[in-house]
PDB file of C-alpha atoms in Angstrom:
ATOM      1  CA  ALA A 654     -24.821  -8.178 -90.791  1.00  0.00           C
ATOM      2  CA  LEU A 655     -26.753  -6.186 -93.328  1.00  0.00           C
ATOM      3  CA  ASP A 656     -29.443  -9.037 -93.253  1.00  0.00           C
ATOM      4  CA  ALA A 657     -30.202  -8.025 -89.596  1.00  0.00           C
ATOM      5  CA  LEU A 658     -31.148  -4.429 -90.359  1.00  0.00           C
ATOM      6  CA  PRO A 659     -34.574  -3.677 -90.961  1.00  0.00           C
ATOM      7  CA  GLU A 660     -35.168  -3.251 -94.683  1.00  0.00           C
ATOM      8  CA  SER A 661     -35.112   0.527 -94.965  1.00  0.00           C
ATOM      9  CA  GLN A 662     -32.101   0.983 -93.510  1.00  0.00           C
ATOM     10  CA  ARG A 663     -30.605  -1.925 -95.314  1.00  0.00           C
ATOM     11  CA  LEU A 664     -31.338   0.121 -98.435  1.00  0.00           C
ATOM     12  CA  VAL A 665     -29.747   3.213 -97.807  1.00  0.00           C
ATOM     13  CA  VAL A 666     -26.701   1.518 -96.546  1.00  0.00           C
ATOM     14  CA  MET A 667     -26.516  -0.464 -99.853  1.00  0.00           C
ATOM     15  CA  LEU A 668     -27.411   2.526-102.057  1.00  0.00           C
ATOM     16  CA  HIS A 669     -24.960   4.753-100.189  1.00  0.00           C
ATOM     17  CA  ARG A 670     -22.336   2.594 -99.975  1.00  0.00           C
ATOM     18  CA  PHE A 671     -22.392   0.077-102.843  1.00  0.00           C
ATOM     19  CA  GLU A 672     -24.082   2.328-105.292  1.00  0.00           C
ATOM     20  CA  GLY A 673     -22.567   5.275-104.755  1.00  0.00           C
ATOM     21  CA  LEU A 674     -25.972   7.565-104.579  1.00  0.00           C
ATOM     22  CA  SER A 675     -25.894  10.861-102.707  1.00  0.00           C
ATOM     23  CA  PHE A 676     -28.627  10.910 -99.378  1.00  0.00           C
ATOM     24  CA  GLY A 677     -30.846  13.328-102.191  1.00  0.00           C
ATOM     25  CA  GLU A 678     -30.838  10.332-104.693  1.00  0.00           C
ATOM     26  CA  ILE A 679     -31.779   7.916-101.865  1.00  0.00           C
ATOM     27  CA  ALA A 680     -34.463  10.176-100.758  1.00  0.00           C
ATOM     28  CA  GLU A 681     -36.030  10.111-104.032  1.00  0.00           C
ATOM     29  CA  VAL A 682     -35.413   6.366-104.368  1.00  0.00           C
ATOM     30  CA  MET A 683     -36.799   5.568-101.141  1.00  0.00           C
ATOM     31  CA  ALA A 684     -39.804   7.897-101.287  1.00  0.00           C
ATOM     32  CA  SER A 685     -41.033   5.813-104.845  1.00  0.00           C
ATOM     33  CA  ILE A 686     -40.776   3.043-102.626  1.00  0.00           C
ATOM     34  CA  GLU A 687     -42.126   4.185 -99.204  1.00  0.00           C
ATOM     35  CA  GLY A 688     -44.644   6.329-101.169  1.00  0.00           C
ATOM     36  CA  VAL A 689     -44.121   9.053 -99.006  1.00  0.00           C
ATOM     37  CA  ALA A 690     -41.848  12.325 -99.133  1.00  0.00           C
ATOM     38  CA  LEU A 691     -38.742  12.019 -97.677  1.00  0.00           C
ATOM     39  CA  THR A 692     -35.583  14.307 -96.903  1.00  0.00           C
ATOM     40  CA  GLU A 693     -31.931  14.321 -97.472  1.00  0.00           C
ATOM     41  CA  GLY A 694     -32.178  14.677 -93.642  1.00  0.00           C
ATOM     42  CA  ALA A 695     -33.890  11.679 -92.907  1.00  0.00           C
ATOM     43  CA  MET A 696     -31.721   9.247 -94.993  1.00  0.00           C
ATOM     44  CA  ARG A 697     -28.868  10.741 -93.097  1.00  0.00           C
ATOM     45  CA  ILE A 698     -30.641   9.458 -90.141  1.00  0.00           C
ATOM     46  CA  ARG A 699     -31.442   5.966 -91.443  1.00  0.00           C
ATOM     47  CA  ALA A 700     -28.072   5.841 -92.526  1.00  0.00           C
ATOM     48  CA  PHE A 701     -26.327   6.851 -89.140  1.00  0.00           C
ATOM     49  CA  ARG A 702     -28.528   4.565 -87.076  1.00  0.00           C
ATOM     50  CA  ALA A 703     -28.084   1.783 -89.602  1.00  0.00           C
ATOM     51  CA  PHE A 704     -24.180   2.200 -89.447  1.00  0.00           C
ATOM     52  CA  ALA A 705     -24.423   2.304 -85.778  1.00  0.00           C
ATOM     53  CA  ALA A 706     -26.353  -0.919 -85.920  1.00  0.00           C
ATOM     54  CA  LEU A 707     -23.612  -2.655 -87.872  1.00  0.00           C
ATOM     55  CA  ARG A 708     -20.954  -1.350 -85.479  1.00  0.00           C
ATOM     56  CA  ASP A 709     -22.753  -3.037 -82.761  1.00  0.00           C
ATOM     57  CA  ALA A 710     -23.055  -6.305 -84.481  1.00  0.00           C
ATOM     58  CA  THR A 711     -19.491  -6.370 -85.707  1.00  0.00           C
ATOM     59  CA  LEU A 712     -17.467  -5.074 -82.723  1.00  0.00           C
ATOM     60  CA  GLY A 713     -19.827  -5.945 -79.707  1.00  0.00           C
ATOM     61  CA  PRO A 714     -21.719  -2.601 -77.880  1.00  0.00           C
ATOM     62  CA  ASP A 715     -18.422  -2.479 -75.236  1.00  0.00           C
ATOM     63  CA  LEU A 716     -16.153  -2.220 -78.134  1.00  0.00           C
ATOM     64  CA  ALA A 717     -17.957  -0.256 -80.217  1.00  0.00           C
ATOM     65  CA  GLU A 718     -18.663   2.452 -77.748  1.00  0.00           C
ATOM     66  CA  GLY A 719     -15.935   4.146 -78.468  1.00  0.00           C
ATOM     67  CA  VAL A 720     -15.813   4.476 -82.111  1.00  0.00           C
ATOM     68  CA  THR A 721     -17.376   6.980 -84.555  1.00  0.00           C
ATOM     69  CA  PRO A 722     -19.148   6.275 -87.430  1.00  0.00           C
TER      70      PRO A 722
END
């Protein structure tokens, strides 16, 4: 399911869940990759959208509707 995510969302999920980085740290890493300033809040939004997409992909949109991230 991770492979189906856009690269920017996939990286945020991997860095946060698997590497244990904070969203502030992820913002610094992603800023160096993307070449633009990014905020902690922007990384939180990307993570929220990525987790929602993963939830929909694994549970299906109908079942995932009542599940919170």
